[in-house]
């Protein structure tokens, strides 16, 4: 199983209406701040896993808190239980990271695309690898 962290390249990836999964087979995901600063559909949108104004250390803590809080529910009921019968509050980051972990587990490979912050993408990669081995 392999997780690759790669810098975004306009010549390699289609960006029209893309936010998180960049390809149809769900092996390439955007974990960046996005290129869309003007809300144009043809630009890469911000990832639900983008750290925003948080430092890497702060975002690591946020990820760990989300995992500690939501992982028991996931392990007993699966990811679908976060959407039905209602959307579980304060679980956006957890749902997104678990989508990556499931895709990695199922496909055996994953590519995470970043624009400027490789260390953020590497943090996400380590977290995904950890979670994929738990589930």
PDB file of N, CA and C in Angstrom, residues 38-129:
ATOM      1  N   UNK A  38     -11.797  33.199  -6.435  1.00  0.00           N
ATOM      2  CA  UNK A  38     -12.869  34.045  -6.974  1.00  0.00           C
ATOM      3  C   UNK A  38     -14.183  33.283  -7.133  1.00  0.00           C
ATOM      4  N   UNK A  39     -14.270  32.073  -6.569  1.00  0.00           N
ATOM      5  CA  UNK A  39     -15.486  31.246  -6.633  1.00  0.00           C
ATOM      6  C   UNK A  39     -15.887  30.955  -8.078  1.00  0.00           C
ATOM      7  N   UNK A  40     -14.927  30.524  -8.868  1.00  0.00           N
ATOM      8  CA  UNK A  40     -15.154  30.154 -10.260  1.00  0.00           C
ATOM      9  C   UNK A  40     -15.181  28.634 -10.337  1.00  0.00           C
ATOM     10  N   UNK A  41     -16.159  28.057 -11.029  1.00  0.00           N
ATOM     11  CA  UNK A  41     -16.317  26.608 -11.100  1.00  0.00           C
ATOM     12  C   UNK A  41     -15.123  25.886 -11.718  1.00  0.00           C
ATOM     13  N   UNK A  42     -14.366  26.546 -12.568  1.00  0.00           N
ATOM     14  CA  UNK A  42     -13.273  25.877 -13.269  1.00  0.00           C
ATOM     15  C   UNK A  42     -11.975  25.834 -12.472  1.00  0.00           C
ATOM     16  N   UNK A  43     -11.993  26.255 -11.245  1.00  0.00           N
ATOM     17  CA  UNK A  43     -10.810  26.247 -10.396  1.00  0.00           C
ATOM     18  C   UNK A  43     -10.931  25.146  -9.349  1.00  0.00           C
ATOM     19  N   UNK A  44      -9.818  24.755  -8.778  1.00  0.00           N
ATOM     20  CA  UNK A  44      -9.778  23.743  -7.731  1.00  0.00           C
ATOM     21  C   UNK A  44     -10.270  24.361  -6.421  1.00  0.00           C
ATOM     22  N   UNK A  45     -11.310  23.797  -5.861  1.00  0.00           N
ATOM     23  CA  UNK A  45     -11.866  24.318  -4.610  1.00  0.00           C
ATOM     24  C   UNK A  45     -11.029  23.885  -3.417  1.00  0.00           C
ATOM     25  N   UNK A  46     -11.270  24.529  -2.298  1.00  0.00           N
ATOM     26  CA  UNK A  46     -10.578  24.192  -1.059  1.00  0.00           C
ATOM     27  C   UNK A  46     -11.023  22.811  -0.571  1.00  0.00           C
ATOM     28  N   UNK A  47     -10.087  22.019  -0.111  1.00  0.00           N
ATOM     29  CA  UNK A  47     -10.370  20.688   0.417  1.00  0.00           C
ATOM     30  C   UNK A  47     -11.077  20.793   1.769  1.00  0.00           C
ATOM     31  N   UNK A  48     -11.958  19.836   2.081  1.00  0.00           N
ATOM     32  CA  UNK A  48     -12.546  19.820   3.424  1.00  0.00           C
ATOM     33  C   UNK A  48     -11.505  19.505   4.507  1.00  0.00           C
ATOM     34  N   UNK A  49     -10.318  19.075   4.096  1.00  0.00           N
ATOM     35  CA  UNK A  49      -9.247  18.793   5.050  1.00  0.00           C
ATOM     36  C   UNK A  49      -8.202  19.898   5.123  1.00  0.00           C
ATOM     37  N   UNK A  50      -8.455  21.024   4.449  1.00  0.00           N
ATOM     38  CA  UNK A  50      -7.494  22.124   4.510  1.00  0.00           C
ATOM     39  C   UNK A  50      -7.479  22.691   5.928  1.00  0.00           C
ATOM     40  N   UNK A  51      -6.315  23.018   6.440  1.00  0.00           N
ATOM     41  CA  UNK A  51      -6.146  23.440   7.837  1.00  0.00           C
ATOM     42  C   UNK A  51      -6.531  24.885   8.100  1.00  0.00           C
ATOM     43  N   UNK A  52      -6.778  25.663   7.064  1.00  0.00           N
ATOM     44  CA  UNK A  52      -7.165  27.058   7.251  1.00  0.00           C
ATOM     45  C   UNK A  52      -6.058  27.853   7.909  1.00  0.00           C
ATOM     46  N   UNK A  53      -6.396  28.627   8.929  1.00  0.00           N
ATOM     47  CA  UNK A  53      -5.418  29.461   9.618  1.00  0.00           C
ATOM     48  C   UNK A  53      -4.691  28.732  10.748  1.00  0.00           C
ATOM     49  N   UNK A  54      -4.979  27.457  10.943  1.00  0.00           N
ATOM     50  CA  UNK A  54      -4.329  26.689  12.003  1.00  0.00           C
ATOM     51  C   UNK A  54      -2.917  26.304  11.581  1.00  0.00           C
ATOM     52  N   UNK A  55      -2.025  26.225  12.549  1.00  0.00           N
ATOM     53  CA  UNK A  55      -0.680  25.709  12.285  1.00  0.00           C
ATOM     54  C   UNK A  55      -0.781  24.190  12.112  1.00  0.00           C
ATOM     55  N   UNK A  56       0.283  23.576  11.656  1.00  0.00           N
ATOM     56  CA  UNK A  56       0.308  22.118  11.510  1.00  0.00           C
ATOM     57  C   UNK A  56       0.085  21.453  12.877  1.00  0.00           C
ATOM     58  N   UNK A  57       0.743  21.959  13.899  1.00  0.00           N
ATOM     59  CA  UNK A  57       0.594  21.391  15.251  1.00  0.00           C
ATOM     60  C   UNK A  57      -0.847  21.519  15.750  1.00  0.00           C
ATOM     61  N   UNK A  58      -1.457  22.671  15.517  1.00  0.00           N
ATOM     62  CA  UNK A  58      -2.855  22.866  15.937  1.00  0.00           C
ATOM     63  C   UNK A  58      -3.784  21.932  15.166  1.00  0.00           C
ATOM     64  N   UNK A  59      -3.539  21.798  13.863  1.00  0.00           N
ATOM     65  CA  UNK A  59      -4.409  20.940  13.056  1.00  0.00           C
ATOM     66  C   UNK A  59      -4.234  19.470  13.433  1.00  0.00           C
ATOM     67  N   UNK A  60      -3.030  19.078  13.806  1.00  0.00           N
ATOM     68  CA  UNK A  60      -2.793  17.707  14.275  1.00  0.00           C
ATOM     69  C   UNK A  60      -3.659  17.436  15.497  1.00  0.00           C
ATOM     70  N   UNK A  61      -3.753  18.410  16.407  1.00  0.00           N
ATOM     71  CA  UNK A  61      -4.590  18.259  17.596  1.00  0.00           C
ATOM     72  C   UNK A  61      -6.070  18.168  17.234  1.00  0.00           C
ATOM     73  N   UNK A  62      -6.492  18.990  16.288  1.00  0.00           N
ATOM     74  CA  UNK A  62      -7.893  18.963  15.839  1.00  0.00           C
ATOM     75  C   UNK A  62      -8.216  17.594  15.244  1.00  0.00           C
ATOM     76  N   UNK A  63      -7.331  17.081  14.389  1.00  0.00           N
ATOM     77  CA  UNK A  63      -7.539  15.755  13.792  1.00  0.00           C
ATOM     78  C   UNK A  63      -7.646  14.683  14.878  1.00  0.00           C
ATOM     79  N   UNK A  64      -6.724  14.709  15.818  1.00  0.00           N
ATOM     80  CA  UNK A  64      -6.716  13.689  16.865  1.00  0.00           C
ATOM     81  C   UNK A  64      -7.982  13.758  17.718  1.00  0.00           C
ATOM     82  N   UNK A  65      -8.439  14.972  18.043  1.00  0.00           N
ATOM     83  CA  UNK A  65      -9.680  15.115  18.809  1.00  0.00           C
ATOM     84  C   UNK A  65     -10.872  14.550  18.040  1.00  0.00           C
ATOM     85  N   UNK A  66     -10.941  14.849  16.740  1.00  0.00           N
ATOM     86  CA  UNK A  66     -12.029  14.326  15.911  1.00  0.00           C
ATOM     87  C   UNK A  66     -11.990  12.797  15.862  1.00  0.00           C
ATOM     88  N   UNK A  67     -10.792  12.248  15.695  1.00  0.00           N
ATOM     89  CA  UNK A  67     -10.654  10.791  15.626  1.00  0.00           C
ATOM     90  C   UNK A  67     -11.067  10.149  16.941  1.00  0.00           C
ATOM     91  N   UNK A  68     -10.577  10.674  18.056  1.00  0.00           N
ATOM     92  CA  UNK A  68     -10.941  10.122  19.362  1.00  0.00           C
ATOM     93  C   UNK A  68     -12.444  10.182  19.601  1.00  0.00           C
ATOM     94  N   UNK A  69     -13.051  11.267  19.189  1.00  0.00           N
ATOM     95  CA  UNK A  69     -14.482  11.454  19.433  1.00  0.00           C
ATOM     96  C   UNK A  69     -15.349  10.567  18.530  1.00  0.00           C
ATOM     97  N   UNK A  70     -15.006  10.467  17.246  1.00  0.00           N
ATOM     98  CA  UNK A  70     -15.896   9.818  16.279  1.00  0.00           C
ATOM     99  C   UNK A  70     -15.531   8.388  15.895  1.00  0.00           C
ATOM    100  N   UNK A  71     -14.309   7.954  16.144  1.00  0.00           N
ATOM    101  CA  UNK A  71     -13.901   6.618  15.717  1.00  0.00           C
ATOM    102  C   UNK A  71     -14.742   5.495  16.329  1.00  0.00           C
ATOM    103  N   UNK A  72     -15.125   5.550  17.612  1.00  0.00           N
ATOM    104  CA  UNK A  72     -15.970   4.471  18.142  1.00  0.00           C
ATOM    105  C   UNK A  72     -17.281   4.301  17.359  1.00  0.00           C
ATOM    106  N   UNK A  73     -17.912   5.398  16.990  1.00  0.00           N
ATOM    107  CA  UNK A  73     -19.149   5.316  16.206  1.00  0.00           C
ATOM    108  C   UNK A  73     -18.862   4.699  14.838  1.00  0.00           C
ATOM    109  N   UNK A  74     -17.779   5.125  14.219  1.00  0.00           N
ATOM    110  CA  UNK A  74     -17.416   4.587  12.907  1.00  0.00           C
ATOM    111  C   UNK A  74     -17.184   3.082  12.990  1.00  0.00           C
ATOM    112  N   UNK A  75     -16.416   2.643  13.980  1.00  0.00           N
ATOM    113  CA  UNK A  75     -16.089   1.228  14.099  1.00  0.00           C
ATOM    114  C   UNK A  75     -17.311   0.367  14.372  1.00  0.00           C
ATOM    115  N   UNK A  76     -18.319   0.925  15.024  1.00  0.00           N
ATOM    116  CA  UNK A  76     -19.513   0.133  15.315  1.00  0.00           C
ATOM    117  C   UNK A  76     -20.574   0.209  14.218  1.00  0.00           C
ATOM    118  N   UNK A  77     -20.621   1.334  13.469  1.00  0.00           N
ATOM    119  CA  UNK A  77     -21.712   1.510  12.520  1.00  0.00           C
ATOM    120  C   UNK A  77     -21.274   1.883  11.106  1.00  0.00           C
ATOM    121  N   UNK A  78     -20.022   2.232  10.907  1.00  0.00           N
ATOM    122  CA  UNK A  78     -19.531   2.598   9.581  1.00  0.00           C
ATOM    123  C   UNK A  78     -19.744   4.063   9.260  1.00  0.00           C
ATOM    124  N   UNK A  79     -19.183   4.480   8.123  1.00  0.00           N
ATOM    125  CA  UNK A  79     -19.245   5.882   7.714  1.00  0.00           C
ATOM    126  C   UNK A  79     -20.666   6.331   7.379  1.00  0.00           C
ATOM    127  N   UNK A  80     -21.475   5.408   6.899  1.00  0.00           N
ATOM    128  CA  UNK A  80     -22.862   5.744   6.547  1.00  0.00           C
ATOM    129  C   UNK A  80     -23.634   6.293   7.757  1.00  0.00           C
ATOM    130  N   UNK A  81     -23.265   5.866   8.946  1.00  0.00           N
ATOM    131  CA  UNK A  81     -23.978   6.315  10.151  1.00  0.00           C
ATOM    132  C   UNK A  81     -23.749   7.794  10.447  1.00  0.00           C
ATOM    133  N   UNK A  82     -22.798   8.430   9.774  1.00  0.00           N
ATOM    134  CA  UNK A  82     -22.558   9.858   9.975  1.00  0.00           C
ATOM    135  C   UNK A  82     -23.473  10.713   9.099  1.00  0.00           C
ATOM    136  N   UNK A  83     -24.189  10.071   8.178  1.00  0.00           N
ATOM    137  CA  UNK A  83     -25.084  10.780   7.264  1.00  0.00           C
ATOM    138  C   UNK A  83     -26.553  10.443   7.509  1.00  0.00           C
ATOM    139  N   UNK A  84     -26.828   9.266   8.039  1.00  0.00           N
ATOM    140  CA  UNK A  84     -28.205   8.814   8.216  1.00  0.00           C
ATOM    141  C   UNK A  84     -28.428   8.415   9.663  1.00  0.00           C
ATOM    142  N   UNK A  85     -29.494   8.696  10.290  1.00  0.00           N
ATOM    143  CA  UNK A  85     -30.673   9.394   9.769  1.00  0.00           C
ATOM    144  C   UNK A  85     -30.491  10.907   9.711  1.00  0.00           C
ATOM    145  N   UNK A  86     -29.385  11.407  10.233  1.00  0.00           N
ATOM    146  CA  UNK A  86     -29.117  12.850  10.191  1.00  0.00           C
ATOM    147  C   UNK A  86     -27.600  13.023  10.112  1.00  0.00           C
ATOM    148  N   UNK A  87     -27.169  14.194   9.718  1.00  0.00           N
ATOM    149  CA  UNK A  87     -25.751  14.505   9.650  1.00  0.00           C
ATOM    150  C   UNK A  87     -25.213  14.719  11.063  1.00  0.00           C
ATOM    151  N   UNK A  88     -24.196  13.968  11.437  1.00  0.00           N
ATOM    152  CA  UNK A  88     -23.622  14.085  12.779  1.00  0.00           C
ATOM    153  C   UNK A  88     -22.890  15.415  12.889  1.00  0.00           C
ATOM    154  N   UNK A  89     -23.239  16.240  13.878  1.00  0.00           N
ATOM    155  CA  UNK A  89     -22.594  17.548  14.026  1.00  0.00           C
ATOM    156  C   UNK A  89     -21.093  17.423  14.307  1.00  0.00           C
ATOM    157  N   UNK A  90     -20.346  18.411  13.860  1.00  0.00           N
ATOM    158  CA  UNK A  90     -18.917  18.523  14.124  1.00  0.00           C
ATOM    159  C   UNK A  90     -18.144  17.274  13.689  1.00  0.00           C
ATOM    160  N   UNK A  91     -18.513  16.717  12.528  1.00  0.00           N
ATOM    161  CA  UNK A  91     -17.816  15.519  12.052  1.00  0.00           C
ATOM    162  C   UNK A  91     -17.270  15.693  10.637  1.00  0.00           C
ATOM    163  N   UNK A  92     -17.237  16.917  10.119  1.00  0.00           N
ATOM    164  CA  UNK A  92     -16.798  17.153   8.737  1.00  0.00           C
ATOM    165  C   UNK A  92     -15.381  16.649   8.485  1.00  0.00           C
ATOM    166  N   UNK A  93     -14.462  16.987   9.359  1.00  0.00           N
ATOM    167  CA  UNK A  93     -13.069  16.578   9.194  1.00  0.00           C
ATOM    168  C   UNK A  93     -12.958  15.060   9.300  1.00  0.00           C
ATOM    169  N   UNK A  94     -13.633  14.487  10.278  1.00  0.00           N
ATOM    170  CA  UNK A  94     -13.571  13.039  10.452  1.00  0.00           C
ATOM    171  C   UNK A  94     -14.136  12.313   9.235  1.00  0.00           C
ATOM    172  N   UNK A  95     -15.282  12.754   8.736  1.00  0.00           N
ATOM    173  CA  UNK A  95     -15.878  12.110   7.556  1.00  0.00           C
ATOM    174  C   UNK A  95     -14.925  12.166   6.367  1.00  0.00           C
ATOM    175  N   UNK A  96     -14.279  13.309   6.175  1.00  0.00           N
ATOM    176  CA  UNK A  96     -13.369  13.464   5.039  1.00  0.00           C
ATOM    177  C   UNK A  96     -12.141  12.567   5.190  1.00  0.00           C
ATOM    178  N   UNK A  97     -11.550  12.526   6.369  1.00  0.00           N
ATOM    179  CA  UNK A  97     -10.353  11.707   6.561  1.00  0.00           C
ATOM    180  C   UNK A  97     -10.692  10.224   6.441  1.00  0.00           C
ATOM    181  N   UNK A  98     -11.897   9.836   6.865  1.00  0.00           N
ATOM    182  CA  UNK A  98     -12.291   8.438   6.753  1.00  0.00           C
ATOM    183  C   UNK A  98     -12.604   8.069   5.304  1.00  0.00           C
ATOM    184  N   UNK A  99     -13.076   9.009   4.498  1.00  0.00           N
ATOM    185  CA  UNK A  99     -13.241   8.731   3.065  1.00  0.00           C
ATOM    186  C   UNK A  99     -11.895   8.378   2.454  1.00  0.00           C
ATOM    187  N   UNK A 100     -10.855   9.112   2.837  1.00  0.00           N
ATOM    188  CA  UNK A 100      -9.514   8.821   2.340  1.00  0.00           C
ATOM    189  C   UNK A 100      -9.027   7.468   2.858  1.00  0.00           C
ATOM    190  N   UNK A 101      -9.234   7.195   4.141  1.00  0.00           N
ATOM    191  CA  UNK A 101      -8.775   5.931   4.721  1.00  0.00           C
ATOM    192  C   UNK A 101      -9.459   4.740   4.050  1.00  0.00           C
ATOM    193  N   UNK A 102     -10.756   4.861   3.784  1.00  0.00           N
ATOM    194  CA  UNK A 102     -11.474   3.776   3.106  1.00  0.00           C
ATOM    195  C   UNK A 102     -10.989   3.602   1.667  1.00  0.00           C
ATOM    196  N   UNK A 103     -10.775   4.715   0.969  1.00  0.00           N
ATOM    197  CA  UNK A 103     -10.276   4.634  -0.407  1.00  0.00           C
ATOM    198  C   UNK A 103      -8.894   3.992  -0.437  1.00  0.00           C
ATOM    199  N   UNK A 104      -8.055   4.355   0.507  1.00  0.00           N
ATOM    200  CA  UNK A 104      -6.712   3.780   0.600  1.00  0.00           C
ATOM    201  C   UNK A 104      -6.778   2.288   0.915  1.00  0.00           C
ATOM    202  N   UNK A 105      -7.606   1.936   1.861  1.00  0.00           N
ATOM    203  CA  UNK A 105      -7.777   0.522   2.226  1.00  0.00           C
ATOM    204  C   UNK A 105      -8.289  -0.288   1.035  1.00  0.00           C
ATOM    205  N   UNK A 106      -9.268   0.249   0.326  1.00  0.00           N
ATOM    206  CA  UNK A 106      -9.900  -0.482  -0.775  1.00  0.00           C
ATOM    207  C   UNK A 106      -9.035  -0.549  -2.031  1.00  0.00           C
ATOM    208  N   UNK A 107      -8.283   0.522  -2.321  1.00  0.00           N
ATOM    209  CA  UNK A 107      -7.498   0.586  -3.560  1.00  0.00           C
ATOM    210  C   UNK A 107      -6.030   0.230  -3.374  1.00  0.00           C
ATOM    211  N   UNK A 108      -5.540   0.302  -2.147  1.00  0.00           N
ATOM    212  CA  UNK A 108      -4.145   0.001  -1.893  1.00  0.00           C
ATOM    213  C   UNK A 108      -3.192   1.115  -2.290  1.00  0.00           C
ATOM    214  N   UNK A 109      -3.744   2.203  -2.780  1.00  0.00           N
ATOM    215  CA  UNK A 109      -2.916   3.356  -3.148  1.00  0.00           C
ATOM    216  C   UNK A 109      -3.743   4.619  -3.009  1.00  0.00           C
ATOM    217  N   UNK A 110      -3.031   5.724  -2.854  1.00  0.00           N
ATOM    218  CA  UNK A 110      -3.691   7.017  -2.707  1.00  0.00           C
ATOM    219  C   UNK A 110      -2.689   8.093  -3.087  1.00  0.00           C
ATOM    220  N   UNK A 111      -3.177   9.122  -3.766  1.00  0.00           N
ATOM    221  CA  UNK A 111      -2.338  10.268  -4.095  1.00  0.00           C
ATOM    222  C   UNK A 111      -2.996  11.497  -3.501  1.00  0.00           C
ATOM    223  N   UNK A 112      -2.230  12.245  -2.704  1.00  0.00           N
ATOM    224  CA  UNK A 112      -2.726  13.474  -2.095  1.00  0.00           C
ATOM    225  C   UNK A 112      -2.062  14.650  -2.791  1.00  0.00           C
ATOM    226  N   UNK A 113      -2.880  15.573  -3.258  1.00  0.00           N
ATOM    227  CA  UNK A 113      -2.397  16.722  -4.016  1.00  0.00           C
ATOM    228  C   UNK A 113      -2.378  17.956  -3.118  1.00  0.00           C
ATOM    229  N   UNK A 114      -1.260  18.662  -3.134  1.00  0.00           N
ATOM    230  CA  UNK A 114      -1.133  19.915  -2.385  1.00  0.00           C
ATOM    231  C   UNK A 114      -0.705  21.017  -3.343  1.00  0.00           C
ATOM    232  N   UNK A 115      -0.858  22.265  -2.925  1.00  0.00           N
ATOM    233  CA  UNK A 115      -0.431  23.392  -3.750  1.00  0.00           C
ATOM    234  C   UNK A 115       0.838  23.997  -3.169  1.00  0.00           C
ATOM    235  N   UNK A 116       0.794  24.442  -1.925  1.00  0.00           N
ATOM    236  CA  UNK A 116       1.945  25.097  -1.310  1.00  0.00           C
ATOM    237  C   UNK A 116       2.447  24.428  -0.037  1.00  0.00           C
ATOM    238  N   UNK A 117       1.617  23.641   0.614  1.00  0.00           N
ATOM    239  CA  UNK A 117       1.946  23.162   1.954  1.00  0.00           C
ATOM    240  C   UNK A 117       2.142  21.646   1.979  1.00  0.00           C
ATOM    241  N   UNK A 118       3.344  21.209   1.640  1.00  0.00           N
ATOM    242  CA  UNK A 118       3.655  19.777   1.622  1.00  0.00           C
ATOM    243  C   UNK A 118       3.549  19.168   3.017  1.00  0.00           C
ATOM    244  N   UNK A 119       3.966  19.892   4.040  1.00  0.00           N
ATOM    245  CA  UNK A 119       3.933  19.342   5.397  1.00  0.00           C
ATOM    246  C   UNK A 119       2.498  19.042   5.842  1.00  0.00           C
ATOM    247  N   UNK A 120       1.545  19.856   5.415  1.00  0.00           N
ATOM    248  CA  UNK A 120       0.132  19.576   5.724  1.00  0.00           C
ATOM    249  C   UNK A 120      -0.298  18.285   5.026  1.00  0.00           C
ATOM    250  N   UNK A 121       0.055  18.132   3.751  1.00  0.00           N
ATOM    251  CA  UNK A 121      -0.307  16.932   3.000  1.00  0.00           C
ATOM    252  C   UNK A 121       0.337  15.692   3.625  1.00  0.00           C
ATOM    253  N   UNK A 122       1.562  15.823   4.105  1.00  0.00           N
ATOM    254  CA  UNK A 122       2.235  14.695   4.754  1.00  0.00           C
ATOM    255  C   UNK A 122       1.576  14.333   6.081  1.00  0.00           C
ATOM    256  N   UNK A 123       1.079  15.314   6.810  1.00  0.00           N
ATOM    257  CA  UNK A 123       0.330  15.050   8.036  1.00  0.00           C
ATOM    258  C   UNK A 123      -0.930  14.241   7.706  1.00  0.00           C
ATOM    259  N   UNK A 124      -1.656  14.660   6.688  1.00  0.00           N
ATOM    260  CA  UNK A 124      -2.864  13.943   6.275  1.00  0.00           C
ATOM    261  C   UNK A 124      -2.494  12.522   5.853  1.00  0.00           C
ATOM    262  N   UNK A 125      -1.414  12.352   5.120  1.00  0.00           N
ATOM    263  CA  UNK A 125      -0.979  11.021   4.664  1.00  0.00           C
ATOM    264  C   UNK A 125      -0.694  10.106   5.856  1.00  0.00           C
ATOM    265  N   UNK A 126       0.011  10.600   6.868  1.00  0.00           N
ATOM    266  CA  UNK A 126       0.302   9.786   8.051  1.00  0.00           C
ATOM    267  C   UNK A 126      -0.986   9.385   8.777  1.00  0.00           C
ATOM    268  N   UNK A 127      -1.904  10.321   8.871  1.00  0.00           N
ATOM    269  CA  UNK A 127      -3.182  10.055   9.550  1.00  0.00           C
ATOM    270  C   UNK A 127      -3.985   9.006   8.781  1.00  0.00           C
ATOM    271  N   UNK A 128      -4.052   9.148   7.468  1.00  0.00           N
ATOM    272  CA  UNK A 128      -4.786   8.197   6.629  1.00  0.00           C
ATOM    273  C   UNK A 128      -4.180   6.798   6.752  1.00  0.00           C
ATOM    274  N   UNK A 129      -2.863   6.715   6.706  1.00  0.00           N
ATOM    275  CA  UNK A 129      -2.197   5.418   6.832  1.00  0.00           C
ATOM    276  C   UNK A 129      -2.525   4.767   8.171  1.00  0.00           C
TER     277      UNK A 129
END
